[in-house]
Amino acid sequence: MKKTVICPGSFDPVTLGHLDIITRAANMFDKVVVAVLVNSGKTPSFSTQERIELLSESLNNLKNVEITSFDGLLADYCREHGIDAIVKGLRAVSDFDYEFQMAITNKKLNPSLETIFLTADADSMYLSSSMVREVCKMGGDISNFVPACVHDRIVEKIKNKKTGVI
């Protein structure tokens, strides 16, 4: 039986930590859906389409990965698309507290849905998209935090957002 999992997130922008979790999931499961969350309550640095493009470019070597976007309840999306489990990366205990609550909520909303936690690699357990954006805004080097193939696009977008250039 083929198993499909989903790796949901904002990916604003994609980091090496994201790629680590997605790659490991792709090695364990038949299909991985990477789903960019559309949250109307937040104003992301990158549009949904830009985040999909950055992920596509970064993950083009993984043939069992599909990249899409969604809004609404993750539990409903998984039910509608035949997804067996959610894969989430955990960096610290604080991540577990939040993700554990989300896992229980998703299980109540969709009893057939499981959540699988993967611990972050030691090299990226401190890394977050918000940290990448902040370091970049302040002129710091983010080359050790983001995929090389999209580094320049991320830097350009974040620096232009800081200066008001569109």
Tab-separated table of C-alpha atoms in Angstrom:
chain	number	residue	atom	x	y	z
A	1	MET	CA	0.000	0.000	0.000
A	2	LYS	CA	1.398	3.388	-0.999
A	3	LYS	CA	1.647	5.965	1.757
A	4	THR	CA	1.275	9.687	1.164
A	5	VAL	CA	2.319	12.240	3.767
A	6	ILE	CA	2.130	16.000	3.894
A	7	CYS	CA	4.732	18.492	5.098
A	8	PRO	CA	2.758	21.696	5.690
A	9	GLY	CA	4.279	25.061	6.492
A	10	SER	CA	4.624	28.699	5.631
A	11	PHE	CA	8.108	28.257	4.105
A	12	ASP	CA	8.606	32.040	4.192
A	13	PRO	CA	11.330	31.469	2.985
A	14	VAL	CA	12.391	27.829	2.633
A	15	THR	CA	15.398	26.955	4.811
A	16	LEU	CA	17.903	24.114	4.908
A	17	GLY	CA	16.009	22.843	7.942
A	18	HIS	CA	12.843	22.524	5.843
A	19	LEU	CA	14.768	20.686	3.132
A	20	ASP	CA	16.210	18.267	5.676
A	21	ILE	CA	12.769	17.262	6.995
A	22	ILE	CA	11.222	17.016	3.505
A	23	THR	CA	14.135	14.963	2.126
A	24	ARG	CA	13.999	12.545	5.054
A	25	ALA	CA	10.230	12.164	4.613
A	26	ALA	CA	10.733	11.529	0.881
A	27	ASN	CA	13.136	8.719	1.756
A	28	MET	CA	10.560	7.101	4.084
A	29	PHE	CA	7.289	7.447	2.172
A	30	ASP	CA	5.991	6.860	-1.350
A	31	LYS	CA	4.769	10.419	-1.860
A	32	VAL	CA	5.326	13.684	0.002
A	33	VAL	CA	3.043	16.657	-0.521
A	34	VAL	CA	4.733	19.894	0.504
A	35	ALA	CA	1.885	22.291	1.194
A	36	VAL	CA	2.397	26.025	1.495
A	37	LEU	CA	-0.106	27.457	3.941
A	38	VAL	CA	-2.144	30.407	2.739
A	39	ASN	CA	-2.943	32.433	5.844
A	40	SER	CA	-5.044	35.514	5.123
A	41	GLY	CA	-4.322	36.789	8.637
A	42	LYS	CA	-0.609	37.231	7.933
A	43	THR	CA	1.381	39.171	5.367
A	44	PRO	CA	4.248	36.926	4.265
A	45	SER	CA	7.511	38.222	2.820
A	46	PHE	CA	7.033	35.995	-0.226
A	47	SER	CA	3.793	35.405	-2.119
A	48	THR	CA	2.342	31.907	-2.171
A	49	GLN	CA	3.503	31.496	-5.780
A	50	GLU	CA	7.036	32.659	-4.909
A	51	ARG	CA	7.240	30.201	-2.023
A	52	ILE	CA	6.085	27.372	-4.314
A	53	GLU	CA	8.719	28.379	-6.881
A	54	LEU	CA	11.500	28.502	-4.269
A	55	LEU	CA	10.482	25.073	-2.964
A	56	SER	CA	10.200	23.622	-6.479
A	57	GLU	CA	13.666	24.811	-7.389
A	58	SER	CA	15.116	23.549	-4.101
A	59	LEU	CA	13.452	20.117	-4.274
A	60	ASN	CA	13.577	19.367	-8.007
A	61	ASN	CA	15.831	16.347	-7.384
A	62	LEU	CA	13.132	14.552	-5.353
A	63	LYS	CA	10.806	12.792	-7.786
A	64	ASN	CA	8.220	11.723	-5.177
A	65	VAL	CA	7.580	15.268	-3.906
A	66	GLU	CA	4.636	17.387	-5.032
A	67	ILE	CA	4.392	21.054	-4.071
A	68	THR	CA	1.066	22.817	-3.681
A	69	SER	CA	-0.724	25.344	-1.486
A	70	PHE	CA	-3.812	25.192	0.672
A	71	ASP	CA	-5.982	27.239	2.958
A	72	GLY	CA	-8.490	26.056	5.496
A	73	LEU	CA	-8.163	23.134	7.864
A	74	LEU	CA	-5.234	20.790	7.291
A	75	ALA	CA	-7.302	17.841	8.539
A	76	ASP	CA	-9.918	18.517	5.849
A	77	TYR	CA	-7.284	18.948	3.127
A	78	CYS	CA	-5.748	15.597	4.082
A	79	ARG	CA	-9.125	13.835	4.022
A	80	GLU	CA	-10.007	15.330	0.620
A	81	HIS	CA	-6.640	14.384	-0.923
A	82	GLY	CA	-6.122	10.908	0.551
A	83	ILE	CA	-3.179	11.870	2.729
A	84	ASP	CA	-2.254	9.338	5.414
A	85	ALA	CA	-0.108	11.401	7.769
A	86	ILE	CA	1.362	14.800	8.584
A	87	VAL	CA	5.133	15.083	8.959
A	88	LYS	CA	6.387	17.896	11.173
A	89	GLY	CA	9.919	18.836	12.122
A	90	LEU	CA	10.730	19.559	15.748
A	91	ARG	CA	13.585	21.862	16.705
A	92	ALA	CA	13.049	22.212	20.439
A	93	VAL	CA	10.716	21.347	23.287
A	94	SER	CA	8.735	24.508	22.580
A	95	ASP	CA	7.983	23.173	19.069
A	96	PHE	CA	6.723	19.938	20.594
A	97	ASP	CA	4.250	21.708	22.883
A	98	TYR	CA	2.594	23.502	19.976
A	99	GLU	CA	2.805	20.625	17.476
A	100	PHE	CA	1.446	18.127	20.013
A	101	GLN	CA	-1.661	20.282	20.458
A	102	MET	CA	-2.042	20.547	16.678
A	103	ALA	CA	-1.629	16.767	16.268
A	104	ILE	CA	-4.382	16.052	18.784
A	105	THR	CA	-6.674	18.637	17.186
A	106	ASN	CA	-6.079	17.215	13.694
A	107	LYS	CA	-6.738	13.688	15.011
A	108	LYS	CA	-10.067	14.841	16.486
A	109	LEU	CA	-11.022	16.501	13.200
A	110	ASN	CA	-9.838	13.555	11.068
A	111	PRO	CA	-9.520	10.338	13.129
A	112	SER	CA	-7.663	8.472	10.366
A	113	LEU	CA	-4.911	11.106	10.215
A	114	GLU	CA	-1.624	10.485	12.018
A	115	THR	CA	1.152	12.963	12.822
A	116	ILE	CA	4.799	11.962	12.626
A	117	PHE	CA	7.480	14.069	14.271
A	118	LEU	CA	11.031	14.182	12.927
A	119	THR	CA	13.683	15.818	15.044
A	120	ALA	CA	15.680	18.525	13.357
A	121	ASP	CA	19.233	17.845	12.334
A	122	ALA	CA	21.709	19.288	14.839
A	123	ASP	CA	22.996	21.689	12.161
A	124	SER	CA	19.584	23.294	11.715
A	125	MET	CA	17.761	22.940	15.015
A	126	TYR	CA	18.146	26.652	15.764
A	127	LEU	CA	16.978	27.729	12.300
A	128	SER	CA	13.656	29.371	11.450
A	129	SER	CA	12.338	31.367	8.517
A	130	SER	CA	11.837	34.395	10.755
A	131	MET	CA	15.487	34.211	11.869
A	132	VAL	CA	16.605	34.017	8.224
A	133	ARG	CA	14.509	37.075	7.341
A	134	GLU	CA	15.848	39.049	10.303
A	135	VAL	CA	19.510	38.203	9.643
A	136	CYS	CA	19.068	39.081	5.968
A	137	LYS	CA	17.298	42.387	6.740
A	138	MET	CA	20.244	43.356	8.930
A	139	GLY	CA	22.733	42.570	6.143
A	140	GLY	CA	23.952	39.265	7.534
A	141	ASP	CA	25.084	36.287	5.481
A	142	ILE	CA	22.307	33.688	5.149
A	143	SER	CA	24.217	31.321	2.843
A	144	ASN	CA	24.450	28.668	5.582
A	145	PHE	CA	20.690	28.840	6.204
A	146	VAL	CA	19.001	28.602	2.792
A	147	PRO	CA	19.444	26.466	-0.344
A	148	ALA	CA	22.221	27.816	-2.573
A	149	CYS	CA	20.025	27.584	-5.674
A	150	VAL	CA	17.566	30.157	-4.291
A	151	HIS	CA	19.864	32.195	-2.020
A	152	ASP	CA	20.149	35.220	-4.312
A	153	ARG	CA	16.384	35.429	-4.903
A	154	ILE	CA	15.734	35.334	-1.165
A	155	VAL	CA	18.339	38.010	-0.420
A	156	GLU	CA	17.076	40.259	-3.200
A	157	LYS	CA	13.447	39.985	-2.079
A	158	ILE	CA	14.155	40.578	1.605
A	159	LYS	CA	16.547	43.482	0.990
A	160	ASN	CA	14.092	45.090	-1.442
A	161	LYS	CA	11.277	44.693	1.070
A	162	LYS	CA	13.425	46.448	3.671
A	163	THR	CA	14.227	49.355	1.349
A	164	GLY	CA	10.717	49.556	-0.043
A	165	VAL	CA	11.739	48.613	-3.596
A	166	ILE	CA	9.160	46.409	-5.313
